[in-house]
Coordinates of C-alpha atoms in Angstrom, one line a residue:
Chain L
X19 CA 26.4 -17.4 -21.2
X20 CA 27.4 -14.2 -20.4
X21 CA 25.1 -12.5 -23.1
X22 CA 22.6 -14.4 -21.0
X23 CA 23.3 -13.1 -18.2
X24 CA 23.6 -9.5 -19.4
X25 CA 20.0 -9.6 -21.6
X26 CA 18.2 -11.0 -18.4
X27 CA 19.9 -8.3 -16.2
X28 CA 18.9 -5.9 -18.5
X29 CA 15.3 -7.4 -18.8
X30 CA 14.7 -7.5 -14.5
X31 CA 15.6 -3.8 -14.2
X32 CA 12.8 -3.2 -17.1
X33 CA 10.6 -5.8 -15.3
X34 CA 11.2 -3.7 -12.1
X35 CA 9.8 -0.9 -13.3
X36 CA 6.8 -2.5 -15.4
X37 CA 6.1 -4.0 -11.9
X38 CA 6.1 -0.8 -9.9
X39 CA 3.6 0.4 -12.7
X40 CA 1.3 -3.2 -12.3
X41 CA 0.7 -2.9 -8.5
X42 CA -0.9 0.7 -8.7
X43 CA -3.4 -0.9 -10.9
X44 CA -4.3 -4.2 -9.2
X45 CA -4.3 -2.4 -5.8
X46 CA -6.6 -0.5 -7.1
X47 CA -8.6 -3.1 -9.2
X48 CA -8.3 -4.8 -5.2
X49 CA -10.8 -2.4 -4.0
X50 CA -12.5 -0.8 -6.6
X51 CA -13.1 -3.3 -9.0
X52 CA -11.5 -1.4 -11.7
X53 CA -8.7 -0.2 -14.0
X54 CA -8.1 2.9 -13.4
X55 CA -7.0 3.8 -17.3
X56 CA -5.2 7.2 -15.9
X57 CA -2.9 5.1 -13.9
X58 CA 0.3 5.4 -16.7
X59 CA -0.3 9.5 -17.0
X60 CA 0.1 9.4 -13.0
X61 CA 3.8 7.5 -14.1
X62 CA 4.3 10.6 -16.7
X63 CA 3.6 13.1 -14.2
X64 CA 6.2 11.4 -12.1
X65 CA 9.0 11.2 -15.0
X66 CA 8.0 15.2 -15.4
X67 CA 7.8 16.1 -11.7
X68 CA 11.8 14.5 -11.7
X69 CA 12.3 16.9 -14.9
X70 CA 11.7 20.2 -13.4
X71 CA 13.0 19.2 -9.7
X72 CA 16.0 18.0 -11.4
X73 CA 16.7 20.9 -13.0
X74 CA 16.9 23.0 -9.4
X75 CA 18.9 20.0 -8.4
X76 CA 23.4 20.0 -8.5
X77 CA 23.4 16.7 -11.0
X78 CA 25.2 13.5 -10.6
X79 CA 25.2 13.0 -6.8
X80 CA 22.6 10.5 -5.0
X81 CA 21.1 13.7 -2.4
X82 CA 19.3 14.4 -5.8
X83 CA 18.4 11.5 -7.0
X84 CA 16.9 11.2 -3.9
X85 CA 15.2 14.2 -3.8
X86 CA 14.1 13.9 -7.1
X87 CA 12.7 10.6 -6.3
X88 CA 11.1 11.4 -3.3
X89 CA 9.2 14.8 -4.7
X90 CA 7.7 12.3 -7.9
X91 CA 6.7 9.9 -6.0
X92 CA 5.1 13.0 -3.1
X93 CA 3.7 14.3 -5.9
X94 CA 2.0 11.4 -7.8
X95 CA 0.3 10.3 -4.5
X96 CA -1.3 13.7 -3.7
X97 CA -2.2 13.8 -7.7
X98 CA -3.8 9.4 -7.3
X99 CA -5.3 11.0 -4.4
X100 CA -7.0 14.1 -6.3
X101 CA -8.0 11.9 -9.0
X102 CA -9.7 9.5 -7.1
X103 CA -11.7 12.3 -4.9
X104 CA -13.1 14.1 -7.9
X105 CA -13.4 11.9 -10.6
X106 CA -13.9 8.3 -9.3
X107 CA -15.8 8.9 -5.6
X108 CA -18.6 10.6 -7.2
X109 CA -19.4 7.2 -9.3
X110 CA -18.6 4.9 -6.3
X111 CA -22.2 3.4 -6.9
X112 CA -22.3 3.8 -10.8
X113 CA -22.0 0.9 -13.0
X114 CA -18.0 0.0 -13.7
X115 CA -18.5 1.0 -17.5
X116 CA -18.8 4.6 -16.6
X117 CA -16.1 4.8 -14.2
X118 CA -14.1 2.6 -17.0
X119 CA -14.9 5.9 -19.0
X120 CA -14.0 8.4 -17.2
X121 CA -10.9 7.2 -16.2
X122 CA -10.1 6.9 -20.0
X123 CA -11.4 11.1 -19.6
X124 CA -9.2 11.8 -17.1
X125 CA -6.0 10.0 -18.7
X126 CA -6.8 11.9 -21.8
X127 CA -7.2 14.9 -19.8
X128 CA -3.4 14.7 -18.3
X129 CA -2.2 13.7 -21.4
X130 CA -3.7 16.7 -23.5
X131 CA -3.1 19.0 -20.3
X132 CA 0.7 18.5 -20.3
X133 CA 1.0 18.9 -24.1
X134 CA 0.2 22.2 -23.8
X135 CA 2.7 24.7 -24.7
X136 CA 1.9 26.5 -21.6
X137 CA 2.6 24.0 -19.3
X138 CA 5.1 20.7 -20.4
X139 CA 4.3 20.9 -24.6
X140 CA 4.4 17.7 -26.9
X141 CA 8.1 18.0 -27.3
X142 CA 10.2 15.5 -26.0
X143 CA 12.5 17.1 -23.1
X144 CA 16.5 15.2 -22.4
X145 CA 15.9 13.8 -18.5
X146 CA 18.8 15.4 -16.5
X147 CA 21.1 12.8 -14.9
X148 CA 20.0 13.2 -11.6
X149 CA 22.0 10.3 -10.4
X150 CA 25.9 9.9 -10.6
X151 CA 26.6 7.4 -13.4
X152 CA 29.2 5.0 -13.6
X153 CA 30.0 1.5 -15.4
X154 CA 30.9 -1.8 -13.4
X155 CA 32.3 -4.7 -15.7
X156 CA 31.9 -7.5 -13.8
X157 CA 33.1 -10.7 -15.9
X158 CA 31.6 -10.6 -19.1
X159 CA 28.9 -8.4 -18.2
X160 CA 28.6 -4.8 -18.3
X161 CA 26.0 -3.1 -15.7
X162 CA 25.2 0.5 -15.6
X163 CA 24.8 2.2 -12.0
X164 CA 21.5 3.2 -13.3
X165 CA 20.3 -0.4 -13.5
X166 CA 21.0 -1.0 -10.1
X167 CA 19.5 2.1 -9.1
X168 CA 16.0 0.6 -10.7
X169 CA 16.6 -2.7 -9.1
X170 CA 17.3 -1.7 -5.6
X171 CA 15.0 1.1 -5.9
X172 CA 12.4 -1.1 -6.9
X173 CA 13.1 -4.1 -4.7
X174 CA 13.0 -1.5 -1.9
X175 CA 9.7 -0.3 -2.4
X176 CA 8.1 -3.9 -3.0
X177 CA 9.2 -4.9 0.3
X178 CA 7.8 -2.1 2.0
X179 CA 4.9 -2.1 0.0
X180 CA 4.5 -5.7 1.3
X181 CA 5.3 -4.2 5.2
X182 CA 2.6 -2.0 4.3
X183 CA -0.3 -4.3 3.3
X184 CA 0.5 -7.3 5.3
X185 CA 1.8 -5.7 8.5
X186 CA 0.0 -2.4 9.0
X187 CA -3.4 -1.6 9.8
X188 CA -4.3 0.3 7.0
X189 CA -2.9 -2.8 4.7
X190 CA -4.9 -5.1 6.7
X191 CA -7.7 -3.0 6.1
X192 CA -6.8 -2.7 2.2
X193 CA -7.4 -6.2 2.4
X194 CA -10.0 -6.6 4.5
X195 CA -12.2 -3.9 1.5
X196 CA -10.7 -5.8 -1.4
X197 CA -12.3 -8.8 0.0
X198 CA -15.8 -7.7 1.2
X199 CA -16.1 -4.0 1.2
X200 CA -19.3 -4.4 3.6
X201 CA -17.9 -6.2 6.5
X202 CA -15.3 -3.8 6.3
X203 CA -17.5 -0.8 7.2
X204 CA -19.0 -3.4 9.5
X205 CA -15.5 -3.6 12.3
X206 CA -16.0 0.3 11.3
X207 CA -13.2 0.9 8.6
X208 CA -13.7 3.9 6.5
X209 CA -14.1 2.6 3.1
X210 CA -13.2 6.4 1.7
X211 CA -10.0 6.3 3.5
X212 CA -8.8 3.5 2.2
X213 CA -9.3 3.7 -1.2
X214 CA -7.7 7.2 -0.8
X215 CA -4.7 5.4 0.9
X216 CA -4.5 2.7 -1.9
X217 CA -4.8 5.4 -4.8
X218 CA -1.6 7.3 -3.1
X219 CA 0.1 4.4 -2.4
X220 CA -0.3 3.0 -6.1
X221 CA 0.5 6.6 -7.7
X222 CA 3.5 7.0 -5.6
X223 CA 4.5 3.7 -7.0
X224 CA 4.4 4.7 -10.4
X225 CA 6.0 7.9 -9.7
X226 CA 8.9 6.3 -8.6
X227 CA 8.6 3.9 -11.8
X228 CA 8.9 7.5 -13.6
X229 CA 11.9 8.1 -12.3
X230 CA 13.4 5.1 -13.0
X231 CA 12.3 5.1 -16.3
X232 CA 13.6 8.0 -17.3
X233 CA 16.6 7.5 -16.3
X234 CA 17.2 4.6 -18.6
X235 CA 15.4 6.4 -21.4
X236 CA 15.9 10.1 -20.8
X237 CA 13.5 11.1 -22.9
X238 CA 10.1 12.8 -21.3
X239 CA 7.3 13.4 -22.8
X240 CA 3.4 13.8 -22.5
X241 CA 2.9 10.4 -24.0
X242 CA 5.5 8.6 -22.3
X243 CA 3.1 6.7 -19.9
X244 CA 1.3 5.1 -22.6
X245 CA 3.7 2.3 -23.7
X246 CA 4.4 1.4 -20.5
X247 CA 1.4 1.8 -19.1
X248 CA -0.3 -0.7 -21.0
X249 CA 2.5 -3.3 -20.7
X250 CA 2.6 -3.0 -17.2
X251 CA -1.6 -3.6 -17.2
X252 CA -0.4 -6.4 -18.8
X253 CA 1.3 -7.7 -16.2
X254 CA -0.8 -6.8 -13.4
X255 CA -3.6 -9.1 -16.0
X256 CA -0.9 -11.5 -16.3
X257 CA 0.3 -12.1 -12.6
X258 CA -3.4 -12.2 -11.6
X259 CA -5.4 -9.1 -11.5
X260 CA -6.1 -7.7 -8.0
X261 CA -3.2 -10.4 -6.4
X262 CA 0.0 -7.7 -5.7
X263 CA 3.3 -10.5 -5.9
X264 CA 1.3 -11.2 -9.3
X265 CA 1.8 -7.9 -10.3
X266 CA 5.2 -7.7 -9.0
X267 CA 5.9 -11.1 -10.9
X268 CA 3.9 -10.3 -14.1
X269 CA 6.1 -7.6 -14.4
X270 CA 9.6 -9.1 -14.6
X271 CA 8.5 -11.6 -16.8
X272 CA 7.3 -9.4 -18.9
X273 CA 10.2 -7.5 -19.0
X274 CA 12.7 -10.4 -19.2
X275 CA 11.0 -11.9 -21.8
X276 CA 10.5 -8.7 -24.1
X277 CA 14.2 -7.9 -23.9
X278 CA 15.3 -11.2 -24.7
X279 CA 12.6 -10.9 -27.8
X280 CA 14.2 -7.8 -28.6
X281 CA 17.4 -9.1 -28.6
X282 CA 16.7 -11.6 -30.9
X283 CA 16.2 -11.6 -34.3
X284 CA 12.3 -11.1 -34.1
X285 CA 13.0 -8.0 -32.0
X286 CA 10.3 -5.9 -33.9
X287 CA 7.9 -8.2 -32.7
X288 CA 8.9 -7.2 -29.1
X289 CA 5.9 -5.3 -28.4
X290 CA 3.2 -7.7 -29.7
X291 CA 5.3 -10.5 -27.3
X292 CA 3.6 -9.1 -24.4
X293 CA 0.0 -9.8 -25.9
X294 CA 0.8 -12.8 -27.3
X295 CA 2.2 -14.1 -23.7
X296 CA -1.1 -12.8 -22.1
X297 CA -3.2 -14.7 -24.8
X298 CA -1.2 -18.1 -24.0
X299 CA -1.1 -16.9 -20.5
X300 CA -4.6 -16.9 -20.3
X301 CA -5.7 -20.1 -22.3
X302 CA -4.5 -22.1 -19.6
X303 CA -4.9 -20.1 -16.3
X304 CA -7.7 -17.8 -16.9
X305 CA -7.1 -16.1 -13.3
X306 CA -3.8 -14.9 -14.0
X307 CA -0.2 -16.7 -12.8
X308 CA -0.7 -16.4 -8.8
X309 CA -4.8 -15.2 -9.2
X310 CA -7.1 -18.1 -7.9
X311 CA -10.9 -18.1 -8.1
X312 CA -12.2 -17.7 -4.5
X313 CA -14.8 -19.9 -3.3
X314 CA -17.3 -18.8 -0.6
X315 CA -18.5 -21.0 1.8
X316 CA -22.4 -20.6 2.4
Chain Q
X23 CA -31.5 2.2 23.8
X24 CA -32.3 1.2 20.1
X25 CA -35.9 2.8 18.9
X26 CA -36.9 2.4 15.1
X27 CA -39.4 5.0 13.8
X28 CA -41.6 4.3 10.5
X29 CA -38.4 3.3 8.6
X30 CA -39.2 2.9 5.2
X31 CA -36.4 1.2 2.9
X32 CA -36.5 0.7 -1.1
X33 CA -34.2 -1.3 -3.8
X34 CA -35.0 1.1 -6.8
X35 CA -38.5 1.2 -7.1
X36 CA -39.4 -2.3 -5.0
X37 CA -40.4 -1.1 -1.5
X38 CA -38.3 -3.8 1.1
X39 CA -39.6 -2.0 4.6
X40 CA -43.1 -0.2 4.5
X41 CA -43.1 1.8 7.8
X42 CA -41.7 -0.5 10.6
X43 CA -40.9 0.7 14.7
X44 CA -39.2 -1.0 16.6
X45 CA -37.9 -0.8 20.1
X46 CA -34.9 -2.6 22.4
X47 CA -34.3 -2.1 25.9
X48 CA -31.1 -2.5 27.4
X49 CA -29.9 -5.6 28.8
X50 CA -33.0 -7.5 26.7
X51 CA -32.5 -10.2 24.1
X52 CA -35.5 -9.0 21.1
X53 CA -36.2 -11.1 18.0
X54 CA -37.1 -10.4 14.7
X55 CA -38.9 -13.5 13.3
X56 CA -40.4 -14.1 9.3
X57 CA -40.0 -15.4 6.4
X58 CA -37.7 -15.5 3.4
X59 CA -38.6 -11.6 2.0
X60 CA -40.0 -10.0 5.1
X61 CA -37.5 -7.5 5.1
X62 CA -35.5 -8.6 8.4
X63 CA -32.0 -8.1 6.6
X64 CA -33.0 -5.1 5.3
X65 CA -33.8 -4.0 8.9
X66 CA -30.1 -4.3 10.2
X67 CA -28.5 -3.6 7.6
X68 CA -30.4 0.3 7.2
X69 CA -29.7 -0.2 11.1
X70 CA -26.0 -0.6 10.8
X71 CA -25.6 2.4 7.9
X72 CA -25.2 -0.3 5.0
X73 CA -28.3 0.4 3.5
X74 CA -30.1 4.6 3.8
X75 CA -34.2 4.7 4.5
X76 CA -36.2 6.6 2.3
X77 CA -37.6 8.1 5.3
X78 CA -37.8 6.9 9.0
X79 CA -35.5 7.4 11.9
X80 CA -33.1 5.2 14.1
X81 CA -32.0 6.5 17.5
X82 CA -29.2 5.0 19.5
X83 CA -28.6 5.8 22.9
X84 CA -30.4 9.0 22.2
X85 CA -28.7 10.1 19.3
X86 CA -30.3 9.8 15.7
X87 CA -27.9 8.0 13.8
X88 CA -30.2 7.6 10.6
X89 CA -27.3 9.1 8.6
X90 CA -24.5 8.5 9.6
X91 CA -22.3 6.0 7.6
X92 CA -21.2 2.7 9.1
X93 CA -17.8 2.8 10.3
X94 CA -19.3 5.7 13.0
X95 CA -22.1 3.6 13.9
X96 CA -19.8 0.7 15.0
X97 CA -17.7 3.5 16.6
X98 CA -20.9 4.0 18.8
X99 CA -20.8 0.4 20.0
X100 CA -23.6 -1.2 17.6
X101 CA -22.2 -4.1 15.9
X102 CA -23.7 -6.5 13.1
X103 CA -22.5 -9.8 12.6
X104 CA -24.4 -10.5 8.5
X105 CA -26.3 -12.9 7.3
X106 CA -23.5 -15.5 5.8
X107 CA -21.2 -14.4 7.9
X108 CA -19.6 -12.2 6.1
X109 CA -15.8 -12.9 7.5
X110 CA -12.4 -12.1 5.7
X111 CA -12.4 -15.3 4.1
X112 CA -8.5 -14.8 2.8
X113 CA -7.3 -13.7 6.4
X114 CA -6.6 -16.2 9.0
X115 CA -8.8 -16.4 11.9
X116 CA -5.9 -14.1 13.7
X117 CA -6.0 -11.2 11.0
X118 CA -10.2 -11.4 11.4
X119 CA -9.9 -10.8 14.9
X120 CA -7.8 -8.0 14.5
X121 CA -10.1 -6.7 12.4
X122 CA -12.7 -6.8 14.5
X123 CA -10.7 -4.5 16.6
X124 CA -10.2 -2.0 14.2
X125 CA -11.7 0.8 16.0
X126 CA -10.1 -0.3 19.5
X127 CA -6.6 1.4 20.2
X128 CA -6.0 0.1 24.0
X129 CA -3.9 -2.8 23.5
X130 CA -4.8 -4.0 27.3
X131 CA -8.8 -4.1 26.3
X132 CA -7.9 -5.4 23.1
X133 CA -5.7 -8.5 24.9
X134 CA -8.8 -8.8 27.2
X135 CA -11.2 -8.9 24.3
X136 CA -9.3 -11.5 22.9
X137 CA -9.3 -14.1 26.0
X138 CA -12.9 -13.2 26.3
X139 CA -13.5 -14.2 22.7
X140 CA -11.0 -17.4 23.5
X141 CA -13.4 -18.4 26.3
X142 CA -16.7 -18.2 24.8
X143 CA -15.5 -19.9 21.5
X144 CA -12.1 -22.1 23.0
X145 CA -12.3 -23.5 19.0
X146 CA -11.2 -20.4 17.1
X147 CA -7.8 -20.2 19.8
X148 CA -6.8 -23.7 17.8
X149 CA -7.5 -22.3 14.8
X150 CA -5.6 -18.6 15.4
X151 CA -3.1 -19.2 12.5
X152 CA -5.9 -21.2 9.6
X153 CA -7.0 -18.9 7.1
X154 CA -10.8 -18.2 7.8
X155 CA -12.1 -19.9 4.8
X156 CA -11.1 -23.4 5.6
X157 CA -13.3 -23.1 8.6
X158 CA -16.0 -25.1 8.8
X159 CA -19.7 -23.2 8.7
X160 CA -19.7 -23.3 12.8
X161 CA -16.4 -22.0 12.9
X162 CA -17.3 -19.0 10.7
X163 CA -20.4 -18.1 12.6
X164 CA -18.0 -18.4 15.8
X165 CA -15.2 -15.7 14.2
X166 CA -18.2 -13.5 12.9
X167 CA -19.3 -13.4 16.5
X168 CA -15.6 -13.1 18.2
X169 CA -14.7 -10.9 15.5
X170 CA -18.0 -8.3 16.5
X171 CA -17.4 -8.9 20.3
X172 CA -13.9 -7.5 19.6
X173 CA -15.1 -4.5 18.9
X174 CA -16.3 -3.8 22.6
X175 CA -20.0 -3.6 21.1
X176 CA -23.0 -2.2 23.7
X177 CA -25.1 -3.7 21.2
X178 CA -25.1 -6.8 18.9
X179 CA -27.1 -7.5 15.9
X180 CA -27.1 -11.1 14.9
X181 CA -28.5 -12.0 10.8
X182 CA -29.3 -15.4 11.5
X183 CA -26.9 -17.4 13.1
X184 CA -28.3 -20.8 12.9
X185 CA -28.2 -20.6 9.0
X186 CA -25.6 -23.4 7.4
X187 CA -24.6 -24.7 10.9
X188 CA -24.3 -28.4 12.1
X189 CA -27.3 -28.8 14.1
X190 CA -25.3 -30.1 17.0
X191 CA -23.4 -26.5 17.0
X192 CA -27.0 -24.2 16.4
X193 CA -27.2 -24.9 20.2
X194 CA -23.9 -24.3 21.3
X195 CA -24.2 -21.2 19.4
X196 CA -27.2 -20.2 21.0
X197 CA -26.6 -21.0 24.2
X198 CA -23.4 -18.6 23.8
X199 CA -26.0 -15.6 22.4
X200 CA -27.6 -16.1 26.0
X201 CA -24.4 -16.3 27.8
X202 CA -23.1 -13.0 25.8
X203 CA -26.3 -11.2 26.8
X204 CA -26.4 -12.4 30.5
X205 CA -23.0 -12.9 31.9
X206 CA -21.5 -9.5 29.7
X207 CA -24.6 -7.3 29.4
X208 CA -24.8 -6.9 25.6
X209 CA -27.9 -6.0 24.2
X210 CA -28.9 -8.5 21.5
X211 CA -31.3 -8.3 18.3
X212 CA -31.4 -11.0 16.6
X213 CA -32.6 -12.1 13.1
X214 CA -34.2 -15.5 12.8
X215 CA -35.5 -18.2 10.7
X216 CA -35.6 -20.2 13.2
X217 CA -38.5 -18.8 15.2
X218 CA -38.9 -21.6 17.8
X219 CA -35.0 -21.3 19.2
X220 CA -35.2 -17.3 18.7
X221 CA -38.6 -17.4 20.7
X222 CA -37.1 -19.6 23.3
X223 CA -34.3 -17.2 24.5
X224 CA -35.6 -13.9 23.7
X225 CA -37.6 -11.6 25.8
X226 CA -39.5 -9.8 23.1
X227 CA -40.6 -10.6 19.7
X228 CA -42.0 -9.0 16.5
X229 CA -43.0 -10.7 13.4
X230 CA -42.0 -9.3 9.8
X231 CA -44.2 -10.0 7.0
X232 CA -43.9 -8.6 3.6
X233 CA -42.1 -5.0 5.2
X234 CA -44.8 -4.5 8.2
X235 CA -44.7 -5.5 11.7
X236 CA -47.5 -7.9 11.6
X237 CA -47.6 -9.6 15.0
X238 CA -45.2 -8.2 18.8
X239 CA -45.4 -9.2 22.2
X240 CA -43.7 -11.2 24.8
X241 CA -42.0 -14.0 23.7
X242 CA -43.1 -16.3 25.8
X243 CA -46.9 -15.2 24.9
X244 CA -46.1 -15.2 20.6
X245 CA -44.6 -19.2 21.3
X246 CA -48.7 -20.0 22.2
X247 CA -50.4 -18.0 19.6
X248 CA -52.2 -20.1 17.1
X249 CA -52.1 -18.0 14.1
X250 CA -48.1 -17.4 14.6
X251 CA -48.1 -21.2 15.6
X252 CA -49.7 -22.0 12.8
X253 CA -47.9 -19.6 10.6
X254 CA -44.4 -20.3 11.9
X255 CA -43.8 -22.6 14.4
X256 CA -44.4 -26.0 12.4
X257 CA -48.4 -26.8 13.9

């Protein structure tokens, strides 16, 4: 029982982050009809970002684990934001294939940018330990103050990402685009503003899912997003594509169920578990867990 | 207050408008009338900023606004209500509304806005909390409407608001069109299929065919022309 209890502990507070990753990329699927391919070398940048403010930082106390968090996150949504402007709003009216492209361009672009010498290189760096770190044992189980940093953390920012969308203007006007972009402009809401609002938003997201990452698996590195990047698209797919509690939901399963895979005695499957969820996944709700086909009234 | 100057409008290389003008005076109810193809869509929405003319002007209020993008033309007080509506179908009726008053940032106009939406269309206060797409056709047409009005428009477009209704609610409808125009002084052009009810209660007309003007005048004149008759109006 209590191993039970400690694997699916450990498998929320890898959910968490997976999640964090999966709502950047069905907001922005939401509006723009797309998955922006970039979206786990925004996460990177975040884990990096928390590398080099960490280091200025005195380690161990929660001032810079704040700071740290807050300056990835910062940073990730002016770098969604930057993205978005120069690569994707040029194509706004181009078919989805060559967005789809160049988003796998600019993904490539990070990547290969940060593994120069010059500026991160390929080697992996040690994450400081930004955070103070301590061990509860509570019971049989054994829970790391960095696990409940990712699952407060990440509970936090789900909540007020959910403030955001569903009790703000801008969120009710990130809604009102995903659903018909045209009658949008119609009541007079910028389109550009709000896709530039829902590229921060989802980069900031997945900055803070750097952070937290890394520091459960200090290790940084130019090619750390892609892993997790494409589990967490997975979960965005799985939860329903473009619905955000799907993502937020797609997420913990997935990371419940691949700890408790890798727990297991068919642990080096653990990777392949994810695709072989989505595959069942989709076989009996093509839409996704919470995604529904809409029906429009003529 | 709205003028329309040899607007020509294109999808790719299939010309939709060929050169149309068009004028509305304030305070006046004008029709556009024509059949499936004519290019009346097309009209408001390179009107509203959704679609850009090849070449042409629009002026409102004075001011050419044949570039400008959408969101600043509503900004301007020229509002479109689409063809099918076009309402935040996931949203409840509440959320639509709010919408509609995006651009609005007095809370007292916006409260007034609202009752004045409440009394034209009492229905959509029942249905505040129902997500929009459960309402039924009329409904829809009524929050497209109240959700435009909301935004303290000068000047209404409506893309034919008899389409998909109940019969019994295309004259409710209309008769709240007329009482809009009169009773608040909004400016209405208004897209029709319909071309009996839209000659009834406008002042002026003109008839789209095929991207040119082919036919204008008084309303009341175009309801005893033979050829439009003929044409439009069922014999």
């Amino acid at each position: 029982m209590s191993e039970f209890l400690q694997q699916l502990l450990n498998g929320l507070s890898l959910g968490a982050i997976y999640a964090l990753i999966a709502l950047g990329y069905t907001m922005v699927y939401g509006v723009l009809r797309f998955i922006n391919f970039a979206h786990s070398d925004v996460f990177m940048v975040g884990a990096i970002i928390g590398y080099y403010t960490g280091h200025h930082l005195p380690p161990g106390t929660v001032g810079s684990g704040l700071v740290v968090l807050a300056a990835a996150m910062a940073g990730c949504a002016l770098l969604g934001i930057v993205i978005e402007r120069f690569a994707y709003r040029p194509l706004r009216n181009a078919p989805t294939l060559n967005v789809l492209i160049t988003a796998i361009g600019v993904s490539l672009l990070l990547e290969y940018t940060f593994q120069n010498q010059h500026v991160f290189g390929a080697a992996p760096q040690l994450f400081p330990p930004v955070f103070p770190v301590k061990n509860f044992q509570l019971g049989g189980l054994s829970i790391s103050s960095n696990q409940l940093i990712v699952i407060g953390v990440a509970a936090l920012l789900m909540v007020a990402l959910e403030f955001i969308v569903h009790r703000t203007k801008i969120g009710t006007a990130m809604r009102a685009v995903s659903l018909n972009p045209k009658a949008a402009q119609l009541v007079g809401v910028n389109i550009d503003v709000v896709i530039s609002f829902t590229f921060g938003l989802g980069s900031a997201l997945a900055g803070a899912g750097g952070i937290l990452y890394a520091l459960n698996y200090p290790s940084v590195e130019p090619l750390m997003g892609v892993v997790p990047g494409l589990k967490a698209f997975i979960a965005a797919i799985l939860g329903g594509i473009g619905n955000i509690p799907g993502a937020a939901l797609g997420g913990l399963i997935l990371g419940t169920v691949e700890t408790f895979v890798s727990g297991s005695q068919w642990s080096t499957y653990k990777d392949a578990i994810a695709f072989a969820i989505l595959i069942v996944i989709l076989l009996f709700r093509p839409a996704g867990i919470l995604g529904k086909f809409t029906v429009e009234k003529v | 207050m709205l003028a329309v100057t040899d607007l020509h409008v294109s999808y790719g290389a299939i010309a939709a408008l060929s050169g149309i003008s068009f004028q509305v005076e304030q305070g006046s109810i004008v029709t556009l009338i024509g059949g499936n193809g004519a290019g009346k869509t097309t009209t408001l929405r390179t009107v509203s900023g959704l679609l850009r003319p090849k070449s042409g002007a629009i002026s409102f209020l004075g001011e050419d606004i044949t570039t400008l993008p959408a969101h600043q033309i509503v900004a301007r007080g020229l509002c479109h209500v689409p063809e099918g509506r076009m309402i935040f179908s996931n949203l409840t009726v509440d959320e639509n509304l709010a919408m509609g008053a995006y651009l609005q940032h007095d809370p007292v106009r916006i409260a007034a806005n609202r009752d004045y939406v409440f009394s034209i269309f009492p229905r959509l206060r029942e249905r505040l909390k129902q997500t929009a797409g459960t309402l039924s056709g009329g409904e829809q047409q009524m929050l497209a409407i109240g959700r435009a009005l909301m935004g303290n428009p000068k000047f209404l477009m409506l893309d034919e608001p008899s389409l998909g209704i109940a019969p019994r609610l295309i004259s409710t409808i209309f008769e709240k069109i007329v009482e809009i125009n009169r009773v608040h002084g909004i400016t209405i052009l208004l897209v029709e299929q319909n071309a009996n009810l839209a000659l009834e209660i406008s002042r002026h007309a003109y008839c789209l065919e095929t991207g040119r003007i082919a036919m204008e005048g008084e309303s009341k004149k175009l309801r005893h022309d033979p050829q439009l008759k003929a044409t439009y109006l069922g014999g």
